[in-house]
Coordinates of C-alpha atoms and ligand atoms in Angstrom, one line a residue:
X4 CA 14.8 -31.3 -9.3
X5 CA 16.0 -28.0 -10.9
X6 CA 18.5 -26.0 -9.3
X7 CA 18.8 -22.8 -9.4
X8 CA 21.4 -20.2 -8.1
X9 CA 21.7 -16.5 -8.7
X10 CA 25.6 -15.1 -9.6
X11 CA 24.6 -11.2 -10.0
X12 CA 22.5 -8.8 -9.4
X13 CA 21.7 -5.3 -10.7
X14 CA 18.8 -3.9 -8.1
X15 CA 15.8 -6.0 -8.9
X16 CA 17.4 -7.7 -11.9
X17 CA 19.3 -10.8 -11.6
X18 CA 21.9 -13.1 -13.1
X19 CA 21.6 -16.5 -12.5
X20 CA 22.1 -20.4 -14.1
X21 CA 19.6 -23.2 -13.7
X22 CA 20.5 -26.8 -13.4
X23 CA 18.7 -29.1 -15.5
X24 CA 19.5 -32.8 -16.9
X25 CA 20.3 -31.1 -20.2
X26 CA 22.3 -28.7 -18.8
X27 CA 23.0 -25.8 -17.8
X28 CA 20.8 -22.6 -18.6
X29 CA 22.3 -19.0 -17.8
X30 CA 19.4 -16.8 -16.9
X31 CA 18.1 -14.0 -17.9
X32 CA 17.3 -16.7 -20.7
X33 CA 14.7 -16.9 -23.2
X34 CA 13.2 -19.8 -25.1
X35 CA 12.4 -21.0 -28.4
X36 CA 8.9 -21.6 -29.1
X37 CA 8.5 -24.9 -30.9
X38 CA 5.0 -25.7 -30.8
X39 CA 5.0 -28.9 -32.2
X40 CA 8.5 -30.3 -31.1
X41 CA 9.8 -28.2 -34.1
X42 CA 11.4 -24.7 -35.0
X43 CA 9.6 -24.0 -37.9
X44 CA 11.9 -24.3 -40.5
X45 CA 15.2 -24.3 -38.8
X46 CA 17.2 -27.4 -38.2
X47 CA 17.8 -28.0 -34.4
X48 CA 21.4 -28.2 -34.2
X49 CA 21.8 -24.7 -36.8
X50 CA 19.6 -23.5 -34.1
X51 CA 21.9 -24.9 -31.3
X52 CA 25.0 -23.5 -33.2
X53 CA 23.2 -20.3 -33.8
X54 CA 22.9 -19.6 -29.5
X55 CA 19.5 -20.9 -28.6
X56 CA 20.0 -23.4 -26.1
X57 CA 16.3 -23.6 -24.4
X58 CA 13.2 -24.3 -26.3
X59 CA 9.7 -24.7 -24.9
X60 CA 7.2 -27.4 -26.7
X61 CA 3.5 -27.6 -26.3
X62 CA 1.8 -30.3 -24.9
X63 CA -1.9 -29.6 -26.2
X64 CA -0.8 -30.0 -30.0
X65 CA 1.6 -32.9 -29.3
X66 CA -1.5 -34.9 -27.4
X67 CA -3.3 -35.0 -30.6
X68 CA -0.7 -35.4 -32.9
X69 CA 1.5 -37.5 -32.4
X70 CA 0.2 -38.2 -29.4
X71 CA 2.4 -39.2 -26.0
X72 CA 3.0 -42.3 -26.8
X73 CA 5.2 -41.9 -30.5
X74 CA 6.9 -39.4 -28.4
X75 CA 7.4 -42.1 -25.2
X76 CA 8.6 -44.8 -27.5
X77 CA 11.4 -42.3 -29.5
X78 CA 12.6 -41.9 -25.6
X79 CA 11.2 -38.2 -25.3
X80 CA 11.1 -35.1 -26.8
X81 CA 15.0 -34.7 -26.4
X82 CA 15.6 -37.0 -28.5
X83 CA 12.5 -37.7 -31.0
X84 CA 12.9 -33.7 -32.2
X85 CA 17.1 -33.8 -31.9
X86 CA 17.3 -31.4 -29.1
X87 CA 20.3 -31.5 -26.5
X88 CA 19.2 -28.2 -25.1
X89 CA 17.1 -27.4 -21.9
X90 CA 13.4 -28.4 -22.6
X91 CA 10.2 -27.1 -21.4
X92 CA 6.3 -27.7 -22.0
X93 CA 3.6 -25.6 -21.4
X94 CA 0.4 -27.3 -20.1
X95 CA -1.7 -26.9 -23.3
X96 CA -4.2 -24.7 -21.2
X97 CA -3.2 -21.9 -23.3
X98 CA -4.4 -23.5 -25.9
X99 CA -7.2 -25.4 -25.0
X100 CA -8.8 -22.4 -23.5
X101 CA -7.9 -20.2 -26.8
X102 CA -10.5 -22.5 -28.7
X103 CA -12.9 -21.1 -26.0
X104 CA -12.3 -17.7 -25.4
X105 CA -11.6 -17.3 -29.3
X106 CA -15.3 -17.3 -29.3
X107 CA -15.1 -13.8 -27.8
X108 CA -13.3 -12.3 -30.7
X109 CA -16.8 -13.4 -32.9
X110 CA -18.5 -11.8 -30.4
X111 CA -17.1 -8.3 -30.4
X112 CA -17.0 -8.8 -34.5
X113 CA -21.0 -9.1 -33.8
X114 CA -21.4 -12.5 -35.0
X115 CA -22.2 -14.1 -31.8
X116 CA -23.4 -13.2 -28.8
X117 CA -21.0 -13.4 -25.3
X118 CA -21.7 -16.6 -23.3
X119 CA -22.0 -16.5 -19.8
X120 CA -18.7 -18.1 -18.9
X121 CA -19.7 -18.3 -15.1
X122 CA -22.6 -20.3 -15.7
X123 CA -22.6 -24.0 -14.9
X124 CA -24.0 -24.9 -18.2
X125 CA -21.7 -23.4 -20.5
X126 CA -23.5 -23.3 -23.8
X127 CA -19.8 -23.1 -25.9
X128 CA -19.6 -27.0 -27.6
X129 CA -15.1 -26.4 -28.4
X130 CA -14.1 -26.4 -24.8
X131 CA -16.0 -27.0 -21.3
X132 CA -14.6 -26.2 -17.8
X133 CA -15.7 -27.5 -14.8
X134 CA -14.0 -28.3 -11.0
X135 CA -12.5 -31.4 -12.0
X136 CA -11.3 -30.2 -15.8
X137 CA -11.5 -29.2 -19.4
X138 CA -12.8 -30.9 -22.3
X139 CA -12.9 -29.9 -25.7
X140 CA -12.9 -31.0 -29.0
X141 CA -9.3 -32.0 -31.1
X142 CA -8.9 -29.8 -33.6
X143 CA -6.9 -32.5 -35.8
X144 CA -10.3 -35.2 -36.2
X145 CA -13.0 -33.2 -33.8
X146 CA -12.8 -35.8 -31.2
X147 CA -13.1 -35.0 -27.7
X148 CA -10.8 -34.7 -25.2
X149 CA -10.4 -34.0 -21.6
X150 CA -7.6 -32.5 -19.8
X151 CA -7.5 -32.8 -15.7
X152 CA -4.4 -31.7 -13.8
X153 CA -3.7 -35.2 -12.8
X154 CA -3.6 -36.5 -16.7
X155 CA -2.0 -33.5 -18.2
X156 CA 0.8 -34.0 -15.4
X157 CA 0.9 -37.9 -16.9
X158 CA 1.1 -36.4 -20.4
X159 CA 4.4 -34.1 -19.8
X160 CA 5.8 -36.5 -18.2
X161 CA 5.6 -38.9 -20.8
X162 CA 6.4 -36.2 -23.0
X163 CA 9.8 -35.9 -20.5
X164 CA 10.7 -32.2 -21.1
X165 CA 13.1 -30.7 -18.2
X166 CA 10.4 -28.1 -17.2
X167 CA 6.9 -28.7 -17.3
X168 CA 4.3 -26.4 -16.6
X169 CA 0.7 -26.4 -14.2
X170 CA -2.7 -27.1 -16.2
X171 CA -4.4 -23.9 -16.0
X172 CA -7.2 -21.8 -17.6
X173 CA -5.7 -18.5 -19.2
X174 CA -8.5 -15.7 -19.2
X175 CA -8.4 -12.6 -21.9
X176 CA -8.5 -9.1 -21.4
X177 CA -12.5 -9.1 -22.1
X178 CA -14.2 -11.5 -19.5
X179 CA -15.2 -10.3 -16.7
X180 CA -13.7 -9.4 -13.2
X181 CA -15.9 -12.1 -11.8
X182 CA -14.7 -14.5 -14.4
X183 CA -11.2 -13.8 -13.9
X184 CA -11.5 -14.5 -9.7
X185 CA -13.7 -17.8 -10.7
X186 CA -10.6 -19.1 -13.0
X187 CA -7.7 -17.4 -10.4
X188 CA -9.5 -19.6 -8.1
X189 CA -9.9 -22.9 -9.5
X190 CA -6.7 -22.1 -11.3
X191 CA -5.1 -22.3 -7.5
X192 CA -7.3 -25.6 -6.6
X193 CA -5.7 -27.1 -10.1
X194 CA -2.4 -26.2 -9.2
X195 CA -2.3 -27.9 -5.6
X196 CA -3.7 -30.9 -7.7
X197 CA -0.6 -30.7 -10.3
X198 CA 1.7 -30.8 -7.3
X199 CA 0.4 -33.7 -5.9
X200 CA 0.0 -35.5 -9.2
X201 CA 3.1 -34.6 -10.1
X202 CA 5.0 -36.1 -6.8
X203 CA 2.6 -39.1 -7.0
X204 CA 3.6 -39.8 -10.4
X205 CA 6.9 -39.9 -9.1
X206 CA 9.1 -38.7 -11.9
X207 CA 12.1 -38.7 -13.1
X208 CA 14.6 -36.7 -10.9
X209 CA 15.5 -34.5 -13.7
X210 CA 11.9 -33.5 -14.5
X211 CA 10.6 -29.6 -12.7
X212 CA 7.3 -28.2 -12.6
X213 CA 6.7 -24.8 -12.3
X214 CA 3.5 -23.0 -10.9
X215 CA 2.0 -20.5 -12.7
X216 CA 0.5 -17.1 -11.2
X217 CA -3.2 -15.8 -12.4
X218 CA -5.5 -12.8 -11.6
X219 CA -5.7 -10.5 -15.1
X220 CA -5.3 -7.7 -14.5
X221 CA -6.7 -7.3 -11.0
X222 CA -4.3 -6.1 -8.5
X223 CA -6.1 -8.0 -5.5
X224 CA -6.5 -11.4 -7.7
X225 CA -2.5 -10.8 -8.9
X226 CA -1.9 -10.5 -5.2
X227 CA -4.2 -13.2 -4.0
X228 CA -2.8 -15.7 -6.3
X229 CA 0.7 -15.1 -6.2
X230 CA 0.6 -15.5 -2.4
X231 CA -1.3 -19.1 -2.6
X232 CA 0.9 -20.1 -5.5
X233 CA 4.1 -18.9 -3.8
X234 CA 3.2 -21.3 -1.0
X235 CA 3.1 -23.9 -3.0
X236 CA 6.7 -25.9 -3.2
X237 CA 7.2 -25.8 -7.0
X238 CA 10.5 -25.3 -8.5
X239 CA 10.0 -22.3 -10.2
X240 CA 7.1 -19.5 -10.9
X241 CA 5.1 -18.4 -14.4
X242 CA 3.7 -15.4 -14.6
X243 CA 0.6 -16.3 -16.9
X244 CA -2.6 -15.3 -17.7
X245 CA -4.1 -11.9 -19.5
X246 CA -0.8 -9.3 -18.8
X247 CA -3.7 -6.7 -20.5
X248 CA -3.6 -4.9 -23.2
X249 CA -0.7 -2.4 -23.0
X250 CA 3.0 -2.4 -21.8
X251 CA 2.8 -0.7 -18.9
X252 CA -0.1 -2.9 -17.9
X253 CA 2.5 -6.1 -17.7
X254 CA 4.5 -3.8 -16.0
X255 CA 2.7 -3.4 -13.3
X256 CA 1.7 -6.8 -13.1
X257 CA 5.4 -7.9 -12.7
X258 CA 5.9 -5.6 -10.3
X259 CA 3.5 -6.3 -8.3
X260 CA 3.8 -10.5 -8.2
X261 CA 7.7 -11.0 -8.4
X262 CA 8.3 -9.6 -4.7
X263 CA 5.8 -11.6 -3.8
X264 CA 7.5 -15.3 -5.2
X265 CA 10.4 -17.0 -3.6
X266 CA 13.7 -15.4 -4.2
X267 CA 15.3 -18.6 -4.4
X268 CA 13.1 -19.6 -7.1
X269 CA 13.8 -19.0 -11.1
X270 CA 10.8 -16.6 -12.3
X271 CA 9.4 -17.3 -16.1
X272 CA 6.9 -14.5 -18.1
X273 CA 5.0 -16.4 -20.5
X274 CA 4.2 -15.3 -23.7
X275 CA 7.1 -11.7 -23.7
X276 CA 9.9 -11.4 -26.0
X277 CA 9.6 -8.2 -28.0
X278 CA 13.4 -6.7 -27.3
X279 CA 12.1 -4.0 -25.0
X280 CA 10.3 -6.2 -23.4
X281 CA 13.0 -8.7 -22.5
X282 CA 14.8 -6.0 -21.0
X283 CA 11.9 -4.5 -18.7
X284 CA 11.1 -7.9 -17.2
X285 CA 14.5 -9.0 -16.6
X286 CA 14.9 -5.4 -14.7
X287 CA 12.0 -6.3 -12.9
X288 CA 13.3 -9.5 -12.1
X289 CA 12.5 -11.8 -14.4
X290 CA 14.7 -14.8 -15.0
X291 CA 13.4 -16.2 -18.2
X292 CA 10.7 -15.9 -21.2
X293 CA 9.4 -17.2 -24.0
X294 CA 7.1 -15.5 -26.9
X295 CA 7.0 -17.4 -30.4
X296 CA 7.6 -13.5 -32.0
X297 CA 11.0 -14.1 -33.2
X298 CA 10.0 -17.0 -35.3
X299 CA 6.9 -15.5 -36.3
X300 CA 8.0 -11.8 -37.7
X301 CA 10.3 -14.2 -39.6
X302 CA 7.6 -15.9 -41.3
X303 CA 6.3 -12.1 -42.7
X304 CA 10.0 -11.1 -43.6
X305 CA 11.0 -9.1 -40.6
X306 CA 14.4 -9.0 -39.0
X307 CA 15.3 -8.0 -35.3
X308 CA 18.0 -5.2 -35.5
X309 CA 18.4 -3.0 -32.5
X310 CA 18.1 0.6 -32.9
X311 CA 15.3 0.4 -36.6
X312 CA 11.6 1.6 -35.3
X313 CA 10.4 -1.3 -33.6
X314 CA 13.9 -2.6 -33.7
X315 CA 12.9 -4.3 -36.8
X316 CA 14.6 -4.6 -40.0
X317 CA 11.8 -4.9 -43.2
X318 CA 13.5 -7.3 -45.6
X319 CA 9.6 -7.3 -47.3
X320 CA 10.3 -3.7 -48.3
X321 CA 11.4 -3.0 -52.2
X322 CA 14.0 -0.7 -51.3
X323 CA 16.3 -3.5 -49.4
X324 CA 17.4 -4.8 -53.0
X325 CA 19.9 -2.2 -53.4
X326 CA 21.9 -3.6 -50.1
X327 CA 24.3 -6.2 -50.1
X328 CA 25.6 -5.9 -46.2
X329 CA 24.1 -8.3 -43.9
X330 CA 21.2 -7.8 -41.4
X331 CA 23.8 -7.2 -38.5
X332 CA 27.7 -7.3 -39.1
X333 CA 28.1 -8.5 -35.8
X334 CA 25.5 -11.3 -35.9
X335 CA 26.8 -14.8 -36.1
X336 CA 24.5 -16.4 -37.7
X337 CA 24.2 -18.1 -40.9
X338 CA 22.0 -15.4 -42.6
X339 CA 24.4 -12.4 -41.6
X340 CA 27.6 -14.7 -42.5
X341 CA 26.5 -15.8 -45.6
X342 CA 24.3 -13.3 -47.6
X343 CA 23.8 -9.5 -48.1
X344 CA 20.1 -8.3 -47.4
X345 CA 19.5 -7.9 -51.3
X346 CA 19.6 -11.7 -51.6
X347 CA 17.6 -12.0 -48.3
X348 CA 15.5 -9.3 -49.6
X349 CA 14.7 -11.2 -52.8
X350 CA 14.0 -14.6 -50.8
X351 CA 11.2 -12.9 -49.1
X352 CA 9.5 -11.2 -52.0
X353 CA 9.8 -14.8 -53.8
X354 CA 8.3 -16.9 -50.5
X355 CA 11.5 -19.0 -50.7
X356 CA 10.9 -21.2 -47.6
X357 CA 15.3 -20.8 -47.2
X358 CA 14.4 -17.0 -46.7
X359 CA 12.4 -17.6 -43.5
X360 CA 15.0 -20.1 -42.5
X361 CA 17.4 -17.7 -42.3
X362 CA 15.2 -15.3 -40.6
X363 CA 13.7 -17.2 -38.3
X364 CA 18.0 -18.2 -37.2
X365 CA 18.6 -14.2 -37.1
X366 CA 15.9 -13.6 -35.3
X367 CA 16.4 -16.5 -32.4
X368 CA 20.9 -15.7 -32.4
X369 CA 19.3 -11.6 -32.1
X370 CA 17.3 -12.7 -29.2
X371 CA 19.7 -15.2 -27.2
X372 CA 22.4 -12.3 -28.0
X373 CA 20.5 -9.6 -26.5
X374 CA 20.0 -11.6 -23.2
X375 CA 23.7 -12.7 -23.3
X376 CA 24.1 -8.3 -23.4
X377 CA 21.6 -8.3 -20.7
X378 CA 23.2 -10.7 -18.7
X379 CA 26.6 -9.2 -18.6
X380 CA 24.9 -6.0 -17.9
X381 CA 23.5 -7.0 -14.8
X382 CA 26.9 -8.0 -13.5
X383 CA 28.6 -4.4 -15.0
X384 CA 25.3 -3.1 -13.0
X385 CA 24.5 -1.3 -16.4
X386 CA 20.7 -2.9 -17.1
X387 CA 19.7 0.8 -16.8
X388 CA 21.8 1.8 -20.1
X389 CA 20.8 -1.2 -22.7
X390 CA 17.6 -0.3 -21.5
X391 CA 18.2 3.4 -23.2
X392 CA 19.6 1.5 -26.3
X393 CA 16.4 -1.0 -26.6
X394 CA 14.0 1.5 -25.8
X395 CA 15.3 3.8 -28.9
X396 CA 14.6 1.4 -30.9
X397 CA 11.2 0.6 -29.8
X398 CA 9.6 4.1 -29.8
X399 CA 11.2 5.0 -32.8
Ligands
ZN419 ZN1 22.1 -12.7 -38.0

């Protein structure tokens, strides 16, 4: 069971740690995304050393390769990926339901025609929903495969992250309204099931699950299922599903659900981590994030530097050869410690895989630095100013 105890607060904003069998996690926190129990391309412990100290895996790719029980015998994810840190897993629903809905994007390129996703016969062969689950097809061999709140509960805790997240369906911004209520619904019905699987299952003490709130865009359906979700004893609360298409659409969403979640309960936005972005959602109470951005940008030679449009540094860009200063004086990390953004420069024009090594470290110390600044800024009651900062970068 997580703990969870707040130390500051800055109006809606608050400072907090969370108490996990890995240890401790100050909050506002944000983790890593490793996908498939790995950081692409950076060692875990430069990563440890670099400031990231929470990292969330996903249990969808990990089911089909290696499968739960490679990662069972190495005695977890901990330690079959060398990870000390705080570990979470998202349910794979994400991902599942991706295969689906990715449909949609051939649709609105005019290659397909929409399916009716409400109809009981869903015509759509990667990935079938019904009451009691989804099944779809492994992307690995084309085998099929069916995930059910009770087994997906089993696979995370085989996996044996600290923080595991409920099966759910995650609609885009495209279906319909009606769609959305049909998967807010049975979203709700799937996570009631989690929580009892979950306590069946009986696992370890040191494993959490957190509930996850639906509803798109839709006020009511926001409001509906944060209230039946909230009732629900987890030990913390996602806020998941289509955010829509623009910033102030998330906004609103946040604003909306988190007053209507326990207080005493750690609050996590899936799938956020632009700079801005981190600071909005921890002023609206937020606790933590994760968003596989940082890592991401890296791969396309881009480096997170407060104050550069899109507070992005562009390290693909000719012009950086004549530099020899690092991203960020300030940074800590290898890649500012070590080498000038000419050699970095020339790394990324040559598709040296050390180049995106070192970006992808800059990018995750950047991120865990700017929440450290957020977090002492909630306790100087100052949120309101690194917002200015953050934002000028962001318009820019
Ligand atoms: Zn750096």
């Amino acid at each position: 069971m997580l703990e969870f105890s707040v130390i500051a607060q800055d109006g809606a904003a608050r400072r907090g740690v969370i108490r996990t069998g890995h240890g401790e996690l100050e909050t506002p926190a944000f983790f890593a995304v490793a996908t498939q129990a790995a950081l692409k391309g950076l060692d875990p412990a430069v990563a440890a050393a670099a400031g990231v100290h929470s990292a969330i895996c996903n249990s969808f790719h990990l089911a089909l390769e290696p499968g739960p029980e490679a990662i069972r015998r190495a005695g977890g994810l901990h330690s079959y990926m060398g990870w000390a840190g705080v570990l979470a897993t998202d349910s794979g629903g994400f991902q599942v339901f991706s295969l689906r809905h990715g449909q949609v994007a051939e649709e609105l390129k005019g290659r397909r025609r929409l399916p009716d996703y409400g109809h009981q016969e869903d015509p759509l062969d990667a990935v079938r929903v019904d009451e009691a689950g989804a099944d779809f097809r492994s992307y690995v061999d084309g085998s099929r495969h069916r995930f059910t709140p009770e087994n997906n509960m089993r696979l995370q805790q085989a996996l044996g992250a600290d923080i595991l997240f409920c099966l759910d369906e995650c609609t885009p911004f495209h279906v319909t309204r009606e769609y959305t209520q049909i998967a807010t619904e049975r979203n709700a019905r799937w996570a009631q099931r989690c929580l009892d699987a979950f306590r069946e299952i009986g696992l370890a003490a040191n494993q959490s699950l957190f509930g996850i709130v639906h509803g798109g865009v839709y006020p009511d359906l926001r409001r509906w299922s944060a209230q039946r979700i909230a009732e629900l004893d987890f030990d913390g609360y996602g806020i998941g599903d289509c955010l829509g298409e623009s910033k102030s659409d998330w906004y609103s969403v946040v604003d909306l659900v988190c007053p209507l979640l326990p207080e005493a309960r750690p609050r996590h936005l899936l799938g956020v981590g632009e700079p801005d972005d981190l600071v909005e959602g921890a002023l609206r109470g937020i606790d933590s994030f994760d968003c596989a951005m940082p890592s991401r940008i890296a791969r396309h030679g881009q480096a997170l530097h407060l104050g550069l449009p899109r507070n992005r540094l562009d390290l693909a860009k000719a012009d950086r050869k004549l530099e020899d200063r690092p991203i960020e004086e300030d940074c800590p990390c290898s890649a500012c410690r070590r080498f000038g953004r000419a050699y970095l420069n020339h790394l990324v024009r040559a598709r040296e895989i050390l180049g995106i090594a070192l970006l992808t470290e800059h990018n995750l110390a950047f991120t865990n630095r700017l929440m450290r600044r957020i977090r002492e800024a909630i306790s100087a009651g100052c949120l309101a100013e690194l917002r200015a900062e953050v934002r000028a970068g962001a318009a820019a």
